[in-house]
XYZ file of C-alpha atoms in Angstrom:
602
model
C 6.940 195.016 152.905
C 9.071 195.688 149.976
C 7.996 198.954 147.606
C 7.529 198.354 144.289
C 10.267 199.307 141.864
C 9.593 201.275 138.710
C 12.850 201.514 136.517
C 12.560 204.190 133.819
C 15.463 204.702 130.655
C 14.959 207.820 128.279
C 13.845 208.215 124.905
C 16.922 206.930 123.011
C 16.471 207.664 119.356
C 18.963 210.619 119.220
C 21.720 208.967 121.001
C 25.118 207.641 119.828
C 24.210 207.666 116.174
C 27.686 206.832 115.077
C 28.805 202.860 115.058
C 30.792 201.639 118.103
C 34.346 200.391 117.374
C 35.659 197.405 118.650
C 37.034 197.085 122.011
C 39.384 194.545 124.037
C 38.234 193.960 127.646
C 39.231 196.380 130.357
C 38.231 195.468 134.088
C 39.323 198.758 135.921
C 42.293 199.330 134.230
C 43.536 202.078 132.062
C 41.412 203.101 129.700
C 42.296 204.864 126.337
C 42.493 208.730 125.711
C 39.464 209.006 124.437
C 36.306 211.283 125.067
C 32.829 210.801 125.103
C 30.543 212.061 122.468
C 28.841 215.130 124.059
C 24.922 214.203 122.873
C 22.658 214.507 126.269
C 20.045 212.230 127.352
C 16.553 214.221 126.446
C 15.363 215.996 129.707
C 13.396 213.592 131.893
C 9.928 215.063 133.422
C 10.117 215.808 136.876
C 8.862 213.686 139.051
C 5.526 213.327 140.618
C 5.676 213.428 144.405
C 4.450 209.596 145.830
C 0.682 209.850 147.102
C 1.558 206.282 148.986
C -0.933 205.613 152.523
C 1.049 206.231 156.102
C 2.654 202.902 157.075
C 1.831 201.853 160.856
C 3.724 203.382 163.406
C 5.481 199.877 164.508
C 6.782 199.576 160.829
C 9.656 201.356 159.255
C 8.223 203.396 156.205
C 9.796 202.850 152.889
C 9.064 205.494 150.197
C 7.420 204.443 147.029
C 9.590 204.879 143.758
C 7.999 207.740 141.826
C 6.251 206.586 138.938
C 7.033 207.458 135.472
C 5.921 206.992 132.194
C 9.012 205.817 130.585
C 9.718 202.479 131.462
C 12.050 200.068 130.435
C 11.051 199.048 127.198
C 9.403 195.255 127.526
C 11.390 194.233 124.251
C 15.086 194.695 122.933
C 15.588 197.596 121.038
C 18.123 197.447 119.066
C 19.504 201.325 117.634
C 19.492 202.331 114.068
C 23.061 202.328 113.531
C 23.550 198.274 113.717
C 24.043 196.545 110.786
C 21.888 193.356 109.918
C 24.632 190.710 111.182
C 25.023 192.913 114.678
C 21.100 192.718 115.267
C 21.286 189.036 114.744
C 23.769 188.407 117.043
C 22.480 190.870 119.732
C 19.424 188.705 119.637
C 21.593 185.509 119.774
C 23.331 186.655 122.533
C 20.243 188.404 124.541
C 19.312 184.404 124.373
C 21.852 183.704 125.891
C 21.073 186.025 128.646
C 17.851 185.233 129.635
C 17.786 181.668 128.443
C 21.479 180.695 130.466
C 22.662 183.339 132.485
C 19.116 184.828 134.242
C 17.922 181.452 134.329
C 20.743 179.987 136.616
C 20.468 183.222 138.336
C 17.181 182.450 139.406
C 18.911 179.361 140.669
C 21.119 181.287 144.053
C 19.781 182.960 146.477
C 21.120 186.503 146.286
C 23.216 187.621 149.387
C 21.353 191.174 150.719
C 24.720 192.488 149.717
C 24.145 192.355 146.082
C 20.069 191.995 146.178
C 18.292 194.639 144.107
C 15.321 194.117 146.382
C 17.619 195.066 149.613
C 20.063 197.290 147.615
C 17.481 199.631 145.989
C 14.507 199.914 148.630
C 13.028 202.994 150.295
C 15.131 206.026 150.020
C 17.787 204.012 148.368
C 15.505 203.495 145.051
C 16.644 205.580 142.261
C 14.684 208.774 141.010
C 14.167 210.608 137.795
C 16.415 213.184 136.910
C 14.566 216.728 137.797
C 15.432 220.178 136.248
C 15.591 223.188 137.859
C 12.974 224.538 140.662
C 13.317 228.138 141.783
C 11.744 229.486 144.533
C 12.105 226.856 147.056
C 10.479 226.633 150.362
C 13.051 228.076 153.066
C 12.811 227.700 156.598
C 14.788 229.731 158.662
C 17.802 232.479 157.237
C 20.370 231.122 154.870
C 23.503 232.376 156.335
C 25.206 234.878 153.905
C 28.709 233.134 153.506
C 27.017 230.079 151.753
C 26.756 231.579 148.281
C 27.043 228.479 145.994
C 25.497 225.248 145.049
C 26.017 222.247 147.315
C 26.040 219.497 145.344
C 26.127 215.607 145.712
C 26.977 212.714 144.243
C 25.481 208.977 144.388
C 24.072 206.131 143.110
C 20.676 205.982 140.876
C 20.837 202.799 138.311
C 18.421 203.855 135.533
C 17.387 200.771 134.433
C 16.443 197.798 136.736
C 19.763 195.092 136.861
C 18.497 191.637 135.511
C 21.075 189.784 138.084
C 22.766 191.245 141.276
C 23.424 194.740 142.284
C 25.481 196.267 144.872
C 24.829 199.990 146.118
C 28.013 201.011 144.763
C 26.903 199.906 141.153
C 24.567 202.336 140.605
C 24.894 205.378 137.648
C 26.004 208.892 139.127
C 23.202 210.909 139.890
C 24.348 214.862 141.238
C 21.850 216.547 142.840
C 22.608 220.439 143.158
C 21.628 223.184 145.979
C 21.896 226.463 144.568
C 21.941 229.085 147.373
C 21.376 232.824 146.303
C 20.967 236.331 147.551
C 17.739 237.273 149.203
C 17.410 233.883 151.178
C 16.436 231.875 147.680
C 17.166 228.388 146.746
C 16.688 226.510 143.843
C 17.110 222.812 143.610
C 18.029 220.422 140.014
C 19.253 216.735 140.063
C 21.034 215.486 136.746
C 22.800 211.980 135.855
C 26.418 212.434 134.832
C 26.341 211.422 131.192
C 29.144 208.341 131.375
C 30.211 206.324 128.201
C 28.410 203.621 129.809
C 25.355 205.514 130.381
C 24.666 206.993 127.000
C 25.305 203.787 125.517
C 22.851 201.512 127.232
C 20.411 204.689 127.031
C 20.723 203.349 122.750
C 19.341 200.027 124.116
C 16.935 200.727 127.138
C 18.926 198.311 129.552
C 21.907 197.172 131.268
C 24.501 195.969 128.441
C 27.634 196.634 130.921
C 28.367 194.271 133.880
C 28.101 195.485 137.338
C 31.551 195.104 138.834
C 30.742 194.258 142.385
C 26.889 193.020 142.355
C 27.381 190.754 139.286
C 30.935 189.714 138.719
C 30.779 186.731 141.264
C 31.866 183.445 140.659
C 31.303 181.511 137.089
C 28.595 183.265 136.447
C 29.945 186.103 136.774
C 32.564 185.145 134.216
C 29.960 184.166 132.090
C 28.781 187.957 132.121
C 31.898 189.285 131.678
C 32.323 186.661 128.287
C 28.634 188.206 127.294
C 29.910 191.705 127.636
C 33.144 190.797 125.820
C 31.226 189.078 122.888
C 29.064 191.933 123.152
C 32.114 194.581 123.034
C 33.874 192.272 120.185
C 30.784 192.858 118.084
C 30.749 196.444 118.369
C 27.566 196.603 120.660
C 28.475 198.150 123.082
C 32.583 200.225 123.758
C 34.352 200.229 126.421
C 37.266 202.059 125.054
C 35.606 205.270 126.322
C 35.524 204.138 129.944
C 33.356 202.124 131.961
C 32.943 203.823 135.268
C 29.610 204.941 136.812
C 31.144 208.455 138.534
C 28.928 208.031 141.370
C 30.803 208.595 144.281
C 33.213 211.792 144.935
C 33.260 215.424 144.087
C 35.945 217.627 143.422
C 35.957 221.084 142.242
C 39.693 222.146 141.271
C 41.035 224.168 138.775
C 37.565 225.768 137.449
C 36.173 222.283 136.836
C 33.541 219.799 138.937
C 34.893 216.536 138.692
C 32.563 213.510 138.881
C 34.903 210.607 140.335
C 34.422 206.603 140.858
C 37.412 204.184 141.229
C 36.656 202.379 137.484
C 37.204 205.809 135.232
C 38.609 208.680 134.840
C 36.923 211.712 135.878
C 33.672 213.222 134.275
C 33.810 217.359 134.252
C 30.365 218.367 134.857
C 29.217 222.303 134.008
C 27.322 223.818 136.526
C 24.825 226.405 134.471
C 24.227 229.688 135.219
C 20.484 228.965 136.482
C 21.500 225.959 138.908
C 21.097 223.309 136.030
C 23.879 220.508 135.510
C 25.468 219.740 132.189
C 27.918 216.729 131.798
C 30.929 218.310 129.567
C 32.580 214.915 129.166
C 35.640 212.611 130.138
C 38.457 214.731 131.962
C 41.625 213.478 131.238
C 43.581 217.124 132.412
C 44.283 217.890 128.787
C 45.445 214.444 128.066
C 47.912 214.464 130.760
C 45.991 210.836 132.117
C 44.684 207.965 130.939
C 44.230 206.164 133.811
C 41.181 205.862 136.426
C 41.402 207.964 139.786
C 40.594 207.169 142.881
C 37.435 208.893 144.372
C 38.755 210.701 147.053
C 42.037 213.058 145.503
C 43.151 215.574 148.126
C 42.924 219.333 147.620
C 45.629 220.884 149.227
C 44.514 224.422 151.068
C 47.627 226.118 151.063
C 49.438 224.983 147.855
C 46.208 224.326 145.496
C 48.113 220.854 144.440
C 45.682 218.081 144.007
C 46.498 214.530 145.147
C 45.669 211.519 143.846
C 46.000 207.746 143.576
C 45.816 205.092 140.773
C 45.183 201.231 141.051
C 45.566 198.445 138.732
C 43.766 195.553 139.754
C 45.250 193.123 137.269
C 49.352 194.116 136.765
C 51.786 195.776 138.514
C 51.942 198.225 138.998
C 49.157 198.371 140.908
C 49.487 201.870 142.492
C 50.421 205.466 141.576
C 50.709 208.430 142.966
C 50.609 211.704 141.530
C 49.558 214.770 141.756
C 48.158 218.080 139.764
C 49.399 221.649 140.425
C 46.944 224.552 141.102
C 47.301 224.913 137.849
C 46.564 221.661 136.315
C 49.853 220.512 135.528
C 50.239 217.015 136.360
C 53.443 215.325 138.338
C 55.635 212.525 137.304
C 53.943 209.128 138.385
C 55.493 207.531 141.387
C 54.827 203.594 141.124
C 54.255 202.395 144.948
C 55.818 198.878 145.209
C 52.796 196.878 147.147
C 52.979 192.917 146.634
C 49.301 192.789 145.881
C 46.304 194.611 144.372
C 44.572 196.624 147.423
C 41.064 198.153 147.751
C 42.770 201.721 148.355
C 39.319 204.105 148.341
C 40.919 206.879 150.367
C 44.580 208.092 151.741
C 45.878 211.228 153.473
C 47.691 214.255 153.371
C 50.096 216.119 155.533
C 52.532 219.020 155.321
C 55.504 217.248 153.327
C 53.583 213.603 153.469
C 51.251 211.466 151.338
C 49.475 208.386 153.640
C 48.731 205.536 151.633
C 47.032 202.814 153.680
C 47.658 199.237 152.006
C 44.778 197.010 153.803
C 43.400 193.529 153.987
C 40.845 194.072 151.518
C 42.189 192.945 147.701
C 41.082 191.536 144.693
C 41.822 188.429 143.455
C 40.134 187.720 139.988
C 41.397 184.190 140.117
C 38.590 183.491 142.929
C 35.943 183.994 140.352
C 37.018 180.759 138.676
C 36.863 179.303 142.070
C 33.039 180.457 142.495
C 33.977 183.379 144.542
C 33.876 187.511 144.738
C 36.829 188.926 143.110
C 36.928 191.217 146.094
C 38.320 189.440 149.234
C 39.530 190.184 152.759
C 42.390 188.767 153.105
C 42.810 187.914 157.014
C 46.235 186.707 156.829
C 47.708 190.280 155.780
C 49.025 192.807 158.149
C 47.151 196.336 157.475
C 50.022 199.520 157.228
C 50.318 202.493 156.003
C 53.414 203.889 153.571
C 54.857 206.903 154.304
C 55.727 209.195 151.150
C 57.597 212.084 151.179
C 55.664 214.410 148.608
C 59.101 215.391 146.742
C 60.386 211.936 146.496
C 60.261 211.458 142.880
C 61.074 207.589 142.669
C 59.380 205.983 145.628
C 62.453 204.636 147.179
C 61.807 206.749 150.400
C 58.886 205.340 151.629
C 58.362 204.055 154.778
C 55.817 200.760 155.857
C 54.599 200.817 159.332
C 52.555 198.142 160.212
C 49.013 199.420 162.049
C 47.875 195.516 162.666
C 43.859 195.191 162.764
C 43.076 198.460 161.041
C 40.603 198.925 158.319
C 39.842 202.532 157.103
C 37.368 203.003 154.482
C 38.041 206.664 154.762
C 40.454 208.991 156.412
C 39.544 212.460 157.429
C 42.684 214.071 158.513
C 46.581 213.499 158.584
C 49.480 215.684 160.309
C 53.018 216.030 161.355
C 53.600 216.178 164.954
C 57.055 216.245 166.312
C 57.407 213.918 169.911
C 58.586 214.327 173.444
C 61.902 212.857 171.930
C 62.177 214.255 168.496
C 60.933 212.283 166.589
C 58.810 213.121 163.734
C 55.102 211.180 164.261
C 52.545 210.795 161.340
C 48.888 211.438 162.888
C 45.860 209.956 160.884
C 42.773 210.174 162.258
C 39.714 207.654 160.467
C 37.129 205.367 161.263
C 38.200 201.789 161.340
C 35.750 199.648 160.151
C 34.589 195.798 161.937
C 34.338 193.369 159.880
C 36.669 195.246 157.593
C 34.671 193.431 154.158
C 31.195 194.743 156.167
C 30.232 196.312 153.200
C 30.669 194.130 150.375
C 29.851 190.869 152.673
C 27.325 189.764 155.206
C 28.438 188.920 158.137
C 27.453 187.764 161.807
C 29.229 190.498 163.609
C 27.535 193.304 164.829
C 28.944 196.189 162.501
C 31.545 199.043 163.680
C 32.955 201.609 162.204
C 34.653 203.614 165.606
C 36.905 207.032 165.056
C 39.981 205.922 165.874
C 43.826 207.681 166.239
C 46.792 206.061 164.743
C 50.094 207.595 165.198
C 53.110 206.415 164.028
C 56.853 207.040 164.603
C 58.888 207.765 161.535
C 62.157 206.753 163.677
C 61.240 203.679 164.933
C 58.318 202.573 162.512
C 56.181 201.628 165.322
C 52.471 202.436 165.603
C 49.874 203.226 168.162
C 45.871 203.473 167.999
C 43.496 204.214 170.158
C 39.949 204.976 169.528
C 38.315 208.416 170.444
C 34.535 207.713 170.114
C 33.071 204.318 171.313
C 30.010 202.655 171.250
C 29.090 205.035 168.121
C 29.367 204.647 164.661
C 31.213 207.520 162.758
C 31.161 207.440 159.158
C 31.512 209.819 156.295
C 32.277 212.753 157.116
C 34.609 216.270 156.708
C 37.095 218.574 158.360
C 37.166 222.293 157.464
C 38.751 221.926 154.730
C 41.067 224.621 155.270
C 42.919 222.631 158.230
C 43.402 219.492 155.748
C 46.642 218.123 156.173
C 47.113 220.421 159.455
C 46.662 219.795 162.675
C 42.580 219.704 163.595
C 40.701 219.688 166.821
C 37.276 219.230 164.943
C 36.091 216.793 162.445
C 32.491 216.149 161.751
C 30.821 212.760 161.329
C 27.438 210.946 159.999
C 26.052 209.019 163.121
C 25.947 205.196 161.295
C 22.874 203.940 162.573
C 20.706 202.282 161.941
C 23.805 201.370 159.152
C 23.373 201.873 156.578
C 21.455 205.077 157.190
C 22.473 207.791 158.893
C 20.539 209.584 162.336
C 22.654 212.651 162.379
C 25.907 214.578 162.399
C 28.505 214.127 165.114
C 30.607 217.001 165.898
C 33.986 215.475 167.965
C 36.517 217.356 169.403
C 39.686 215.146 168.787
C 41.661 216.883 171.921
C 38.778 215.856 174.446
C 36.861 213.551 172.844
C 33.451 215.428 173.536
C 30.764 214.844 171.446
C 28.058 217.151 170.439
C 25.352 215.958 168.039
C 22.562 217.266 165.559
C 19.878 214.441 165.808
C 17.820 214.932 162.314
C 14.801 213.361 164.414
C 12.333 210.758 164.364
C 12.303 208.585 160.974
C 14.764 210.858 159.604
C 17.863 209.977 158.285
C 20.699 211.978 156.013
C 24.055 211.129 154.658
C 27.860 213.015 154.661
C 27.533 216.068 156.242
C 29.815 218.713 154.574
C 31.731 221.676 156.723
C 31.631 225.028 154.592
C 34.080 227.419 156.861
C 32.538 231.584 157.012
C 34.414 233.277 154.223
C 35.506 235.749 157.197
C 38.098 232.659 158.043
C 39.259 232.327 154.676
C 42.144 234.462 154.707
C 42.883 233.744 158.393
C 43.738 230.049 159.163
C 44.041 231.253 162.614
C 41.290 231.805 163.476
C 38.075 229.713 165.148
C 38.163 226.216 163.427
C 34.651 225.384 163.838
C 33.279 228.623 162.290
C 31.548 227.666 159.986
C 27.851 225.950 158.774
C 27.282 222.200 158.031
C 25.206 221.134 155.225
C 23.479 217.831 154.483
C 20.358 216.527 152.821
C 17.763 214.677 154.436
C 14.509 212.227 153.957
C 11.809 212.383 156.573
C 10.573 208.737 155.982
C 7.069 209.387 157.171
C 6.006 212.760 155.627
C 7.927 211.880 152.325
C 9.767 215.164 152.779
C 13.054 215.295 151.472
C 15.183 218.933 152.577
C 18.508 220.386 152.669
C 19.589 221.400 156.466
C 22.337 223.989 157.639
C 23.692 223.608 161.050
C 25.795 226.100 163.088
C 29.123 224.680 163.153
C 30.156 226.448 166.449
C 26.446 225.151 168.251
C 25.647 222.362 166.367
C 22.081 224.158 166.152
C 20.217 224.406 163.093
C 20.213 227.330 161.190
C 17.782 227.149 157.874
C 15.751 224.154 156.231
C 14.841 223.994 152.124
C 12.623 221.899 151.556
C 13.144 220.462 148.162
C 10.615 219.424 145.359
C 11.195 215.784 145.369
C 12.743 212.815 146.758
C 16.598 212.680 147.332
C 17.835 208.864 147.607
C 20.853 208.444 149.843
C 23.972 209.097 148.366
C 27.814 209.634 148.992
C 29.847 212.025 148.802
C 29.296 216.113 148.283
C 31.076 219.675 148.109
C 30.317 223.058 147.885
C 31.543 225.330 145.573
C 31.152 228.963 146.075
C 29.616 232.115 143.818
C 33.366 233.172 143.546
C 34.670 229.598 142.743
C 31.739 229.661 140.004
C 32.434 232.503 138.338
C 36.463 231.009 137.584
C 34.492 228.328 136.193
C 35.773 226.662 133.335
C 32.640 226.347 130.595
């Protein structure tokens, strides 16, 4: 049984007064240097908790979307600011919409990849945004290092898609964990106010296409010709970016940093009472104006931050640069790779950067052939280039080829020197089976296995060789201090069922033993994060795994939705919050700490 989706947009009067310019199409590529207007959504009620009956024990509960009373408005509505001739045509071409496109949608039956019905079900269903709650419920002692706010990022589409919708397609949603003195938590969950956002807030529904749900085939090129028509009027403008900032989190240089692959970043204010304010676009004092990927690497003992750029229509399609502690940005370093590559994470080492080029690219020109513009190509060899960080030109760089190797993310990366001198390049991920699993169905059972792959900088041969089988390790941390340096811990959501996650693996690379924190019956959490004790901060020396490990968690049958903090040494738990409403699933998370907060730039 399916729950039954309430989609809810806020009041939009006060929004984006000022007339849109026009704007020429832009499908993840650079964007202009241009900011968004800073006018925030109203504040959305909290949310009531869901009163729905216990499910039977044979039957997986799904949690009811809380109800609110703002729903999507059953009629256009068009803002204030359009002229006469603009209204017109929006009608024409809402027509067009749901006379054309929505009614050959009808027509296919959506893939569960991309249908709203799969997609956005249960805990993955999107919530309202919630302000800040004091006084939470706390079971256990909050250790005293963890002075902060954890927060989170993910996916939580405010209004309901009219065709197909992928996971990833979702608006950015950051739910916060504010931990304070005298065991007390409070708890707030705000959407990052995008360009994209605040303008279809104006209208009350999607007026942007979703890249991966809805971009398929020719009718996905005939949204993409309604959004450009659209755009070309002056409805909507893209010029300000068109990225959802759903899935990392970065704090560096005083700043939270709200990242997806399709924008640059979004600096988000954490307030002095726990709340979450969207500043605007971040384009490092207009040093960028390019979209980032969401996983940049923060290194520990330089403060540099790392990142990648890719084009998915001209070369060149990759960059690398990076951002001193300071903010200053590097020269760009154009990566020479013969196609456009799905690159959602790389690695770090001492003197290295670890870009893996993989059999997942897009190809646009498959739309026109009735296909997904994303596509695994099975007749490229997977490797990894080698990049020394000082290289200025890219000429150094070394391909190895690591064949049948799909990483969706990387956790670690180091320099180890071998038996016979030679300098070997350590990367330790979770290669994923199928490697398109999660954009495409498939008959294979899914894997995603932790995996070693070493490679040898002399001979340009690789090795792998998986440390945990028979489990599914996905998204995940090291302590963060060790990045780029050699680790014996990492720690791992157990994938399963996939896409939900059972608990947190804690794997010693050196042995291969595995320890895990089950969250228990019809519980299921996401990316656990590894905050090290303060006490080690200073010391890199001393106990890796001294730390705590946060994550937040549904109980699918109470309706219970809490934040948990596990030992990192035992792997026991340590303290509960139970928070006032319902936390979908999400991605990716960080901590920052009272000290980090207080360099925080406002």
């Amino acid at each position: 049984m399916q729950p039954s989706l309430h989609f809810f947009t806020p009041k939009h009067q006060s929004l984006l007064q000022t007339q849109s310019p026009l704007f020429t199409c832009k499908f993840i590529v650079n964007p202009a240097k241009k900011t968004v207007p800073r006018n925030p959504l109203p504040l959305l009620s909290p949310p009531a908790p869901s009163r729905s009956p216990p499910h039977p024990e044979v039957v997986e509960p799904m949690v009811q979307r809380e109800r609110s009373n703002v729903l999507v408005p059953q009629h256009p509505n068009y803002p204030v600011h359009l002229n006469r001739f603009q209204k017109l045509a929006a009608v024409a071409l809402d027509k067009i919409e749901t006379s054309v496109i929505m009614r050959l949608e009808k027509n296919h039956v959506l893939p569960k990849m991309v249908d709203p019905a799969v997609q956005i079900s249960g805990n993955f269903a999107p919530v309202e945004e919630c302000p800040v709650h004091h006084g939470l419920e706390v079971v256990g002692r909050i250790p005293a290092c963890l002075r902060g706010v954890y927060v989170r990022n993910g996916a939580n589409p405010m209004f309901a898609p009219s065709g197909g919708h992928h996971l990833f397609d979702g608006d950015g949603m950051i739910h916060a964990v504010s931990l304070g003195i005298g065991n007390k938590a409070s708890y707030s969950c705000r959407y990052t106010r995008t360009s994209r956002l605040v303008q279809e807030a104006r209208f009350g529904r999607c007026m942007f296409p979703k890249p991966i749900g809805e971009l398929h085939g020719h009718l996905g090129l005939a949204r993409l010709g309604l959004y450009m028509a659209r755009a070309g009027l002056g409805l909507v403008d893209g010029s300000h970016g068109t990225g959802v900032a759903n899935a990392g989190l970065v704090y560096f240089n005083g700043r939270l940093l709200a990242m997806s692959e399709d924008d640059l970043p979004y600096h988000v204010k954490i307030t002095g009472d726990g709340d979450l304010e969207t500043i605007g676009r971040f384009n490092f004092s207009d040093q960028i104006d390019c979209p980032l990927i969401a996983h940049p690497k923060l290194d520990p003992v330089t403060g540099d931050l790392h990142t990648l750029n890719y084009n998915v229509l001209k070369k060149p399609y990759l960059k690398y640069f990076r951002f001193d502690k300071f903010g200053r940005k590097s020269g760009d370093l154009h990566v020479d790779i013969d196609q456009a590559t799905m690159i959602h994470d790389f690695a770090i080492t001492e003197n290295f950067v670890v870009i893996p080029d993989h059999q997942m690219v897009f190809k646009l020109s498959e739309m026109i052939r009735g296909g997904s513009p994303v596509v695994y190509n099975k007749n490229k060899t997977s490797r990894f280039g080698v990049l020394q960080q000082n290289d200025v030109v890219g000429s150094g760089i070394q391909w190895i080829n690591v064949p049948n190797c799909f990483c969706f993310h990387l956790w670690n990366a180091w320099e180890e020197i071998s038996d016979t001198g030679d300098k070997i390049i350590v990367v330790i991920g979770s290669c994923m089976n199928p490697p398109d699993s999660i954009f495409n169905e498939s008959k294979d059972t899914f894997r995603s296995e932790l995996s070693e792959i070493r490679m040898n900088l002399r001979t340009r041969q690789s090795t792998q060789r998986v440390i945990v089988s028979g489990m599914n390790l996905e998204a995940g941390q090291v302590n963060g201090q060790y990045l780029g340096q050699k680790t014996r811990f990492v720690y791992l959501a157990i994938a399963d069922p996939w896409p939900k996650c059972s608990g947190i693996a804690k794997v010693d690379l050196q042995t291969g033993k595995v320890t895990k924190f089950m969250y228990g019956t019809w519980r299921y959490g996401g990316e656990p994060f590894f905050v090290p004790d303060k006490k080690q901060t200073c010391n890199r020396n001393g106990n890796e795994d001294e730390g705590y490990i946060m994550g937040l968690v549904r109980d699918e049958k109470k309706e219970m939705s809490e934040m948990v903090i596990v030992k990192g040494s035992s792997m026991e738990q340590v303290a509960a919050i139970r928070l006032p409403s319902r936390v979908p699933y999400g991605f990716h998370g960080t901590f920052i700490s009272q000290e980090e907060l207080r360099r925080q730039v406002i």
